[in-house]
Backbone as XML, in Angstrom:
<?xml version="1.0"?>
<chain id="A" units="angstrom">
  <residue number="1" name="MET">
    <atom name="N" x="1.993" y="-9.050" z="-1.472"/>
    <atom name="CA" x="3.107" y="-9.275" z="-2.375"/>
    <atom name="C" x="4.097" y="-8.108" z="-2.333"/>
  </residue>
  <residue number="2" name="MET">
    <atom name="N" x="3.584" y="-6.867" z="-2.479"/>
    <atom name="CA" x="4.467" y="-5.715" z="-2.429"/>
    <atom name="C" x="5.164" y="-5.652" z="-1.079"/>
  </residue>
  <residue number="3" name="GLU">
    <atom name="N" x="4.409" y="-5.873" z="0.002"/>
    <atom name="CA" x="5.009" y="-5.830" z="1.341"/>
    <atom name="C" x="6.139" y="-6.846" z="1.456"/>
  </residue>
  <residue number="4" name="THR">
    <atom name="N" x="5.910" y="-8.039" z="0.960"/>
    <atom name="CA" x="6.927" y="-9.089" z="1.024"/>
    <atom name="C" x="8.174" y="-8.682" z="0.255"/>
  </residue>
  <residue number="5" name="ARG">
    <atom name="N" x="8.001" y="-8.114" z="-0.921"/>
    <atom name="CA" x="9.150" y="-7.704" z="-1.738"/>
    <atom name="C" x="9.944" y="-6.586" z="-1.069"/>
  </residue>
  <residue number="6" name="VAL">
    <atom name="N" x="9.233" y="-5.643" z="-0.450"/>
    <atom name="CA" x="9.925" y="-4.562" z="0.265"/>
    <atom name="C" x="10.709" y="-5.129" z="1.445"/>
  </residue>
  <residue number="7" name="LEU">
    <atom name="N" x="10.080" y="-6.006" z="2.225"/>
    <atom name="CA" x="10.759" y="-6.594" z="3.383"/>
    <atom name="C" x="11.989" y="-7.397" z="2.962"/>
  </residue>
  <residue number="8" name="GLN">
    <atom name="N" x="11.880" y="-8.137" z="1.864"/>
    <atom name="CA" x="13.030" y="-8.896" z="1.351"/>
    <atom name="C" x="14.157" y="-7.951" z="0.933"/>
  </residue>
  <residue number="9" name="MET">
    <atom name="N" x="13.791" y="-6.858" z="0.273"/>
    <atom name="CA" x="14.777" y="-5.870" z="-0.165"/>
    <atom name="C" x="15.506" y="-5.278" z="1.044"/>
  </residue>
  <residue number="10" name="LEU">
    <atom name="N" x="14.757" y="-4.929" z="2.084"/>
    <atom name="CA" x="15.371" y="-4.360" z="3.284"/>
    <atom name="C" x="16.307" y="-5.371" z="3.945"/>
  </residue>
  <residue number="11" name="ARG">
    <atom name="N" x="15.851" y="-6.609" z="4.047"/>
    <atom name="CA" x="16.654" y="-7.666" z="4.664"/>
    <atom name="C" x="17.953" y="-7.890" z="3.873"/>
  </residue>
  <residue number="12" name="ARG">
    <atom name="N" x="17.845" y="-7.934" z="2.539"/>
    <atom name="CA" x="19.045" y="-8.130" z="1.701"/>
    <atom name="C" x="20.060" y="-7.001" z="1.887"/>
  </residue>
  <residue number="13" name="ASN">
    <atom name="N" x="19.566" y="-5.826" z="2.273"/>
    <atom name="CA" x="20.447" y="-4.681" z="2.485"/>
    <atom name="C" x="20.870" y="-4.527" z="3.945"/>
  </residue>
  <residue number="14" name="GLY">
    <atom name="N" x="20.597" y="-5.553" z="4.755"/>
    <atom name="CA" x="21.064" y="-5.557" z="6.132"/>
    <atom name="C" x="20.307" y="-4.658" z="7.083"/>
  </residue>
  <residue number="15" name="LEU">
    <atom name="N" x="19.079" y="-4.304" z="6.719"/>
    <atom name="CA" x="18.278" y="-3.428" z="7.577"/>
    <atom name="C" x="17.305" y="-4.240" z="8.419"/>
  </residue>
  <residue number="16" name="PRO">
    <atom name="N" x="16.971" y="-3.738" z="9.600"/>
    <atom name="CA" x="16.006" y="-4.454" z="10.440"/>
    <atom name="C" x="14.604" y="-4.384" z="9.846"/>
  </residue>
  <residue number="17" name="GLN">
    <atom name="N" x="13.769" y="-5.296" z="10.282"/>
    <atom name="CA" x="12.390" y="-5.316" z="9.804"/>
    <atom name="C" x="11.625" y="-4.135" z="10.402"/>
  </residue>
  <residue number="18" name="PRO">
    <atom name="N" x="10.940" y="-3.353" z="9.561"/>
    <atom name="CA" x="10.142" y="-2.235" z="10.072"/>
    <atom name="C" x="8.772" y="-2.717" z="10.555"/>
  </residue>
  <residue number="19" name="GLU">
    <atom name="N" x="8.080" y="-1.836" z="11.246"/>
    <atom name="CA" x="6.685" y="-2.089" z="11.607"/>
    <atom name="C" x="5.852" y="-1.966" z="10.336"/>
  </residue>
  <residue number="20" name="ARG">
    <atom name="N" x="4.858" y="-2.835" z="10.183"/>
    <atom name="CA" x="3.981" y="-2.785" z="9.000"/>
    <atom name="C" x="2.666" y="-2.099" z="9.339"/>
  </residue>
  <residue number="21" name="GLN">
    <atom name="N" x="2.124" y="-1.378" z="8.358"/>
    <atom name="CA" x="0.827" y="-0.710" z="8.498"/>
    <atom name="C" x="0.764" y="0.057" z="9.826"/>
  </residue>
  <residue number="22" name="TYR">
    <atom name="N" x="1.763" y="0.880" z="10.033"/>
    <atom name="CA" x="1.946" y="1.590" z="11.298"/>
    <atom name="C" x="1.045" y="2.822" z="11.349"/>
  </residue>
  <residue number="23" name="LYS">
    <atom name="N" x="0.344" y="2.976" z="12.456"/>
    <atom name="CA" x="-0.549" y="4.131" z="12.645"/>
    <atom name="C" x="0.171" y="5.198" z="13.453"/>
  </residue>
  <residue number="24" name="ILE">
    <atom name="N" x="0.113" y="6.424" z="12.941"/>
    <atom name="CA" x="0.761" y="7.557" z="13.596"/>
    <atom name="C" x="-0.318" y="8.478" z="14.150"/>
  </residue>
  <residue number="25" name="PHE">
    <atom name="N" x="-0.155" y="8.816" z="15.414"/>
    <atom name="CA" x="-1.086" y="9.695" z="16.113"/>
    <atom name="C" x="-0.311" y="10.870" z="16.689"/>
  </residue>
  <residue number="26" name="GLU">
    <atom name="N" x="-1.010" y="11.972" z="16.872"/>
    <atom name="CA" x="-0.454" y="13.084" z="17.625"/>
    <atom name="C" x="-1.501" y="13.590" z="18.591"/>
  </residue>
  <residue number="27" name="ASN">
    <atom name="N" x="-1.165" y="13.586" z="19.872"/>
    <atom name="CA" x="-2.115" y="13.995" z="20.916"/>
    <atom name="C" x="-3.435" y="13.250" z="20.785"/>
  </residue>
  <residue number="28" name="GLY">
    <atom name="N" x="-3.363" y="11.967" z="20.498"/>
    <atom name="CA" x="-4.553" y="11.138" z="20.385"/>
    <atom name="C" x="-5.296" y="11.264" z="19.066"/>
  </residue>
  <residue number="29" name="ARG">
    <atom name="N" x="-4.836" y="12.154" z="18.182"/>
    <atom name="CA" x="-5.489" y="12.368" z="16.881"/>
    <atom name="C" x="-4.754" y="11.557" z="15.814"/>
  </residue>
  <residue number="30" name="PHE">
    <atom name="N" x="-5.538" y="10.781" z="15.061"/>
    <atom name="CA" x="-4.970" y="9.973" z="13.982"/>
    <atom name="C" x="-4.417" y="10.890" z="12.897"/>
  </residue>
  <residue number="31" name="VAL">
    <atom name="N" x="-3.183" y="10.637" z="12.495"/>
    <atom name="CA" x="-2.541" y="11.422" z="11.442"/>
    <atom name="C" x="-2.442" y="10.617" z="10.151"/>
  </residue>
  <residue number="32" name="ALA">
    <atom name="N" x="-1.941" y="9.392" z="10.255"/>
    <atom name="CA" x="-1.741" y="8.582" z="9.043"/>
    <atom name="C" x="-1.474" y="7.134" z="9.410"/>
  </residue>
  <residue number="33" name="ARG">
    <atom name="N" x="-1.802" y="6.276" z="8.474"/>
    <atom name="CA" x="-1.343" y="4.889" z="8.530"/>
    <atom name="C" x="-0.373" y="4.746" z="7.367"/>
  </residue>
  <residue number="34" name="VAL">
    <atom name="N" x="0.833" y="4.297" z="7.683"/>
    <atom name="CA" x="1.878" y="4.221" z="6.665"/>
    <atom name="C" x="2.208" y="2.764" z="6.369"/>
  </residue>
  <residue number="35" name="ASP">
    <atom name="N" x="2.766" y="2.529" z="5.206"/>
    <atom name="CA" x="3.092" y="1.159" z="4.804"/>
    <atom name="C" x="4.057" y="0.509" z="5.792"/>
  </residue>
  <residue number="36" name="PHE">
    <atom name="N" x="5.141" y="1.222" z="6.102"/>
    <atom name="CA" x="6.168" y="0.703" z="7.006"/>
    <atom name="C" x="6.720" y="1.861" z="7.827"/>
  </residue>
  <residue number="37" name="ALA">
    <atom name="N" x="7.202" y="1.547" z="9.023"/>
    <atom name="CA" x="7.828" y="2.584" z="9.846"/>
    <atom name="C" x="8.903" y="1.990" z="10.737"/>
  </residue>
  <residue number="38" name="TYR">
    <atom name="N" x="9.890" y="2.812" z="10.988"/>
    <atom name="CA" x="10.884" y="2.570" z="12.029"/>
    <atom name="C" x="10.601" y="3.639" z="13.087"/>
  </residue>
  <residue number="39" name="PRO">
    <atom name="N" x="9.688" y="3.370" z="14.020"/>
    <atom name="CA" x="9.264" y="4.410" z="14.967"/>
    <atom name="C" x="10.410" y="5.022" z="15.774"/>
  </residue>
  <residue number="40" name="HIS">
    <atom name="N" x="11.384" y="4.220" z="16.176"/>
    <atom name="CA" x="12.479" y="4.752" z="16.990"/>
    <atom name="C" x="13.346" y="5.745" z="16.219"/>
  </residue>
  <residue number="41" name="TRP">
    <atom name="N" x="13.339" y="5.679" z="14.893"/>
    <atom name="CA" x="14.064" y="6.640" z="14.066"/>
    <atom name="C" x="13.128" y="7.671" z="13.443"/>
  </residue>
  <residue number="42" name="LYS">
    <atom name="N" x="11.828" y="7.496" z="13.641"/>
    <atom name="CA" x="10.799" y="8.340" z="13.019"/>
    <atom name="C" x="10.952" y="8.349" z="11.490"/>
  </residue>
  <residue number="43" name="ILE">
    <atom name="N" x="11.165" y="7.166" z="10.942"/>
    <atom name="CA" x="11.279" y="6.998" z="9.492"/>
    <atom name="C" x="10.043" y="6.271" z="8.988"/>
  </residue>
  <residue number="44" name="VAL">
    <atom name="N" x="9.466" y="6.812" z="7.930"/>
    <atom name="CA" x="8.303" y="6.224" z="7.264"/>
    <atom name="C" x="8.748" y="5.739" z="5.891"/>
  </residue>
  <residue number="45" name="LEU">
    <atom name="N" x="8.360" y="4.528" z="5.534"/>
    <atom name="CA" x="8.608" y="3.996" z="4.195"/>
    <atom name="C" x="7.263" y="3.815" z="3.514"/>
  </residue>
  <residue number="46" name="GLU">
    <atom name="N" x="7.121" y="4.412" z="2.343"/>
    <atom name="CA" x="5.875" y="4.298" z="1.591"/>
    <atom name="C" x="6.181" y="3.745" z="0.203"/>
  </residue>
  <residue number="47" name="TYR">
    <atom name="N" x="5.450" y="2.698" z="-0.175"/>
    <atom name="CA" x="5.571" y="2.159" z="-1.527"/>
    <atom name="C" x="4.754" y="3.059" z="-2.434"/>
  </residue>
  <residue number="48" name="GLU">
    <atom name="N" x="5.403" y="3.644" z="-3.427"/>
    <atom name="CA" x="4.745" y="4.605" z="-4.305"/>
    <atom name="C" x="4.516" y="3.982" z="-5.670"/>
  </residue>
  <residue number="49" name="SER">
    <atom name="N" x="3.404" y="3.290" z="-5.777"/>
    <atom name="CA" x="3.069" y="2.663" z="-7.056"/>
    <atom name="C" x="2.592" y="3.738" z="-8.023"/>
  </residue>
  <residue number="50" name="TYR">
    <atom name="N" x="2.874" y="3.531" z="-9.291"/>
    <atom name="CA" x="2.436" y="4.485" z="-10.302"/>
    <atom name="C" x="0.918" y="4.505" z="-10.384"/>
  </residue>
  <residue number="51" name="ARG">
    <atom name="N" x="0.315" y="3.412" z="-10.052"/>
    <atom name="CA" x="-1.135" y="3.298" z="-10.149"/>
    <atom name="C" x="-1.855" y="4.179" z="-9.128"/>
  </residue>
  <residue number="52" name="HIS">
    <atom name="N" x="-1.327" y="4.259" z="-7.907"/>
    <atom name="CA" x="-2.027" y="4.968" z="-6.839"/>
    <atom name="C" x="-1.395" y="6.290" z="-6.433"/>
  </residue>
  <residue number="53" name="HIS">
    <atom name="N" x="-0.235" y="6.628" z="-6.990"/>
    <atom name="CA" x="0.457" y="7.824" z="-6.521"/>
    <atom name="C" x="0.858" y="8.771" z="-7.647"/>
  </residue>
  <residue number="54" name="THR">
    <atom name="N" x="0.104" y="8.781" z="-8.733"/>
    <atom name="CA" x="0.379" y="9.732" z="-9.799"/>
    <atom name="C" x="-0.890" y="10.498" z="-10.121"/>
  </residue>
  <residue number="55" name="GLY">
    <atom name="N" x="-0.702" y="11.669" z="-10.672"/>
    <atom name="CA" x="-1.834" y="12.479" z="-11.082"/>
    <atom name="C" x="-2.258" y="13.486" z="-10.021"/>
  </residue>
  <residue number="56" name="ARG">
    <atom name="N" x="-3.151" y="14.372" z="-10.419"/>
    <atom name="CA" x="-3.607" y="15.468" z="-9.571"/>
    <atom name="C" x="-4.289" y="14.980" z="-8.309"/>
  </residue>
  <residue number="57" name="ILE">
    <atom name="N" x="-5.193" y="14.029" z="-8.428"/>
    <atom name="CA" x="-5.942" y="13.543" z="-7.261"/>
    <atom name="C" x="-4.993" y="12.912" z="-6.244"/>
  </residue>
  <residue number="58" name="ALA">
    <atom name="N" x="-4.074" y="12.106" z="-6.715"/>
    <atom name="CA" x="-3.111" y="11.478" z="-5.801"/>
    <atom name="C" x="-2.247" y="12.534" z="-5.129"/>
  </residue>
  <residue number="59" name="SER">
    <atom name="N" x="-1.833" y="13.532" z="-5.889"/>
    <atom name="CA" x="-1.005" y="14.598" z="-5.332"/>
    <atom name="C" x="-1.764" y="15.380" z="-4.265"/>
  </residue>
  <residue number="60" name="GLU">
    <atom name="N" x="-3.026" y="15.682" z="-4.525"/>
    <atom name="CA" x="-3.838" y="16.416" z="-3.549"/>
    <atom name="C" x="-4.083" y="15.597" z="-2.288"/>
  </residue>
  <residue number="61" name="ARG">
    <atom name="N" x="-4.049" y="14.290" z="-2.401"/>
    <atom name="CA" x="-4.224" y="13.411" z="-1.239"/>
    <atom name="C" x="-2.895" y="13.201" z="-0.515"/>
  </residue>
  <residue number="62" name="ASP">
    <atom name="N" x="-1.838" y="12.942" z="-1.268"/>
    <atom name="CA" x="-0.561" y="12.549" z="-0.677"/>
    <atom name="C" x="0.236" y="13.709" z="-0.088"/>
  </residue>
  <residue number="63" name="ASN">
    <atom name="N" x="0.234" y="14.864" z="-0.743"/>
    <atom name="CA" x="1.065" y="15.971" z="-0.269"/>
    <atom name="C" x="0.683" y="16.461" z="1.122"/>
  </residue>
  <residue number="64" name="PRO">
    <atom name="N" x="-0.590" y="16.716" z="1.431"/>
    <atom name="CA" x="-0.928" y="17.145" z="2.798"/>
    <atom name="C" x="-0.570" y="16.088" z="3.842"/>
  </residue>
  <residue number="65" name="ARG">
    <atom name="N" x="-0.737" y="14.852" z="3.499"/>
    <atom name="CA" x="-0.404" y="13.754" z="4.408"/>
    <atom name="C" x="1.095" y="13.733" z="4.683"/>
  </residue>
  <residue number="66" name="ARG">
    <atom name="N" x="1.893" y="13.831" z="3.631"/>
    <atom name="CA" x="3.353" y="13.858" z="3.780"/>
    <atom name="C" x="3.774" y="15.085" z="4.588"/>
  </residue>
  <residue number="67" name="ASN">
    <atom name="N" x="3.171" y="16.229" z="4.307"/>
    <atom name="CA" x="3.508" y="17.446" z="5.045"/>
    <atom name="C" x="3.182" y="17.306" z="6.527"/>
  </residue>
  <residue number="68" name="ALA">
    <atom name="N" x="2.069" y="16.656" z="6.854"/>
    <atom name="CA" x="1.700" y="16.434" z="8.259"/>
    <atom name="C" x="2.736" y="15.553" z="8.947"/>
  </residue>
  <residue number="69" name="LEU">
    <atom name="N" x="3.221" y="14.541" z="8.254"/>
    <atom name="CA" x="4.248" y="13.668" z="8.828"/>
    <atom name="C" x="5.550" y="14.438" z="9.065"/>
  </residue>
  <residue number="70" name="VAL">
    <atom name="N" x="5.949" y="15.238" z="8.099"/>
    <atom name="CA" x="7.177" y="16.022" z="8.232"/>
    <atom name="C" x="7.044" y="17.024" z="9.382"/>
  </residue>
  <residue number="71" name="ALA">
    <atom name="N" x="5.877" y="17.634" z="9.519"/>
    <atom name="CA" x="5.656" y="18.589" z="10.613"/>
    <atom name="C" x="5.819" y="17.927" z="11.976"/>
  </residue>
  <residue number="72" name="LEU">
    <atom name="N" x="5.577" y="16.626" z="12.042"/>
    <atom name="CA" x="5.743" y="15.874" z="13.291"/>
    <atom name="C" x="7.140" y="15.244" z="13.397"/>
  </residue>
  <residue number="73" name="HIS">
    <atom name="N" x="8.033" y="15.667" z="12.503"/>
    <atom name="CA" x="9.433" y="15.229" z="12.496"/>
    <atom name="C" x="9.632" y="13.781" z="12.044"/>
  </residue>
  <residue number="74" name="TRP">
    <atom name="N" x="8.660" y="13.240" z="11.306"/>
    <atom name="CA" x="8.857" y="11.944" z="10.669"/>
    <atom name="C" x="9.597" y="12.187" z="9.361"/>
  </residue>
  <residue number="75" name="LYS">
    <atom name="N" x="10.370" y="11.198" z="8.932"/>
    <atom name="CA" x="11.155" y="11.308" z="7.703"/>
    <atom name="C" x="10.614" y="10.310" z="6.681"/>
  </residue>
  <residue number="76" name="PRO">
    <atom name="N" x="9.772" y="10.784" z="5.746"/>
    <atom name="CA" x="9.219" y="9.868" z="4.741"/>
    <atom name="C" x="10.232" y="9.546" z="3.644"/>
  </residue>
  <residue number="77" name="ILE">
    <atom name="N" x="10.293" y="8.266" z="3.306"/>
    <atom name="CA" x="11.156" y="7.789" z="2.224"/>
    <atom name="C" x="10.284" y="6.960" z="1.287"/>
  </residue>
  <residue number="78" name="GLY">
    <atom name="N" x="10.259" y="7.357" z="0.026"/>
    <atom name="CA" x="9.464" y="6.642" z="-0.963"/>
    <atom name="C" x="10.215" y="5.454" z="-1.540"/>
  </residue>
  <residue number="79" name="ILE">
    <atom name="N" x="9.469" y="4.413" z="-1.848"/>
    <atom name="CA" x="10.025" y="3.213" z="-2.477"/>
    <atom name="C" x="9.232" y="2.955" z="-3.751"/>
  </residue>
  <residue number="80" name="THR">
    <atom name="N" x="9.937" y="2.763" z="-4.852"/>
    <atom name="CA" x="9.277" y="2.478" z="-6.124"/>
    <atom name="C" x="9.590" y="1.051" z="-6.567"/>
  </residue>
  <residue number="81" name="ALA">
    <atom name="N" x="8.866" y="0.615" z="-7.571"/>
    <atom name="CA" x="9.132" y="-0.711" z="-8.142"/>
    <atom name="C" x="10.565" y="-0.782" z="-8.669"/>
  </residue>
  <residue number="82" name="GLN">
    <atom name="N" x="11.054" y="0.314" z="-9.232"/>
    <atom name="CA" x="12.433" y="0.346" z="-9.732"/>
    <atom name="C" x="13.431" y="0.158" z="-8.596"/>
  </residue>
  <residue number="83" name="ASP">
    <atom name="N" x="13.148" y="0.737" z="-7.433"/>
    <atom name="CA" x="14.029" y="0.529" z="-6.276"/>
    <atom name="C" x="14.130" y="-0.956" z="-5.948"/>
  </residue>
  <residue number="84" name="ILE">
    <atom name="N" x="13.004" y="-1.632" z="-5.963"/>
    <atom name="CA" x="12.986" y="-3.063" z="-5.638"/>
    <atom name="C" x="13.738" y="-3.856" z="-6.707"/>
  </residue>
  <residue number="85" name="ARG">
    <atom name="N" x="13.456" y="-3.549" z="-7.989"/>
    <atom name="CA" x="14.122" y="-4.264" z="-9.088"/>
    <atom name="C" x="15.637" y="-4.071" z="-9.064"/>
  </residue>
  <residue number="86" name="SER">
    <atom name="N" x="16.075" y="-2.878" z="-8.656"/>
    <atom name="CA" x="17.516" y="-2.583" z="-8.693"/>
    <atom name="C" x="18.246" y="-3.008" z="-7.421"/>
  </residue>
  <residue number="87" name="GLY">
    <atom name="N" x="17.541" y="-3.607" z="-6.476"/>
    <atom name="CA" x="18.203" y="-4.120" z="-5.275"/>
    <atom name="C" x="18.009" y="-3.286" z="-4.029"/>
  </residue>
  <residue number="88" name="GLY">
    <atom name="N" x="17.542" y="-2.056" z="-4.183"/>
    <atom name="CA" x="17.200" y="-1.247" z="-3.019"/>
    <atom name="C" x="18.331" y="-0.487" z="-2.362"/>
  </residue>
  <residue number="89" name="GLN">
    <atom name="N" x="19.489" y="-0.394" z="-3.003"/>
    <atom name="CA" x="20.609" y="0.298" z="-2.376"/>
    <atom name="C" x="20.305" y="1.773" z="-2.117"/>
  </residue>
  <residue number="90" name="ARG">
    <atom name="N" x="19.598" y="2.427" z="-3.030"/>
    <atom name="CA" x="19.252" y="3.842" z="-2.841"/>
    <atom name="C" x="18.398" y="4.014" z="-1.595"/>
  </residue>
  <residue number="91" name="VAL">
    <atom name="N" x="17.402" y="3.147" z="-1.447"/>
    <atom name="CA" x="16.510" y="3.210" z="-0.287"/>
    <atom name="C" x="17.283" y="2.906" z="0.989"/>
  </residue>
  <residue number="92" name="ALA">
    <atom name="N" x="18.120" y="1.891" z="0.959"/>
    <atom name="CA" x="18.911" y="1.530" z="2.141"/>
    <atom name="C" x="19.809" y="2.687" z="2.563"/>
  </residue>
  <residue number="93" name="ALA">
    <atom name="N" x="20.432" y="3.351" z="1.605"/>
    <atom name="CA" x="21.294" y="4.497" z="1.921"/>
    <atom name="C" x="20.476" y="5.634" z="2.529"/>
  </residue>
  <residue number="94" name="ALA">
    <atom name="N" x="19.280" y="5.867" z="1.991"/>
    <atom name="CA" x="18.419" y="6.928" z="2.531"/>
    <atom name="C" x="17.982" y="6.607" z="3.958"/>
  </residue>
  <residue number="95" name="ILE">
    <atom name="N" x="17.657" y="5.348" z="4.216"/>
    <atom name="CA" x="17.253" y="4.939" z="5.570"/>
    <atom name="C" x="18.420" y="5.124" z="6.535"/>
  </residue>
  <residue number="96" name="ARG">
    <atom name="N" x="19.587" y="4.684" z="6.141"/>
    <atom name="CA" x="20.761" y="4.813" z="7.026"/>
    <atom name="C" x="21.086" y="6.279" z="7.307"/>
  </residue>
  <residue number="97" name="ALA">
    <atom name="N" x="20.998" y="7.118" z="6.278"/>
    <atom name="CA" x="21.267" y="8.547" z="6.471"/>
    <atom name="C" x="20.232" y="9.172" z="7.406"/>
  </residue>
  <residue number="98" name="ALA">
    <atom name="N" x="18.964" y="8.842" z="7.207"/>
    <atom name="CA" x="17.901" y="9.394" z="8.057"/>
    <atom name="C" x="18.040" y="8.911" z="9.495"/>
  </residue>
  <residue number="99" name="ALA">
    <atom name="N" x="18.473" y="7.676" z="9.679"/>
    <atom name="CA" x="18.629" y="7.120" z="11.028"/>
    <atom name="C" x="19.766" y="7.803" z="11.793"/>
  </residue>
  <residue number="100" name="ARG">
    <atom name="N" x="20.742" y="8.326" z="11.065"/>
    <atom name="CA" x="21.868" y="9.020" z="11.711"/>
    <atom name="C" x="21.500" y="10.420" z="12.178"/>
  </residue>
  <residue number="101" name="HIS">
    <atom name="N" x="20.377" y="10.947" z="11.703"/>
    <atom name="CA" x="19.976" y="12.325" z="12.015"/>
    <atom name="C" x="18.617" y="12.341" z="12.700"/>
  </residue>
  <residue number="102" name="PRO">
    <atom name="N" x="18.617" y="12.144" z="14.013"/>
    <atom name="CA" x="17.326" y="12.073" z="14.732"/>
    <atom name="C" x="16.524" y="13.356" z="14.713"/>
  </residue>
</chain>
């Protein structure tokens, strides 16, 4: 359901469909599986639900993962339920800006 809503939001904003459940490796070593990715732009889209991405435990899990992605020159962009409810223009603008800066 969340995946469908994100994909609809991206489509409504004129963006191409990203890869789903994309696995990122470096030198054959698994780094992360992300919700969505635009591999050619090295952009990662992660749905950040309040249920799974708040609090100390989530922060201790998510921050090292995000830092590893950034170290490999991936550009993580978070998506919240509010982004989806509001039409996704903020996310679309962030994706377009990140795509312009390889």
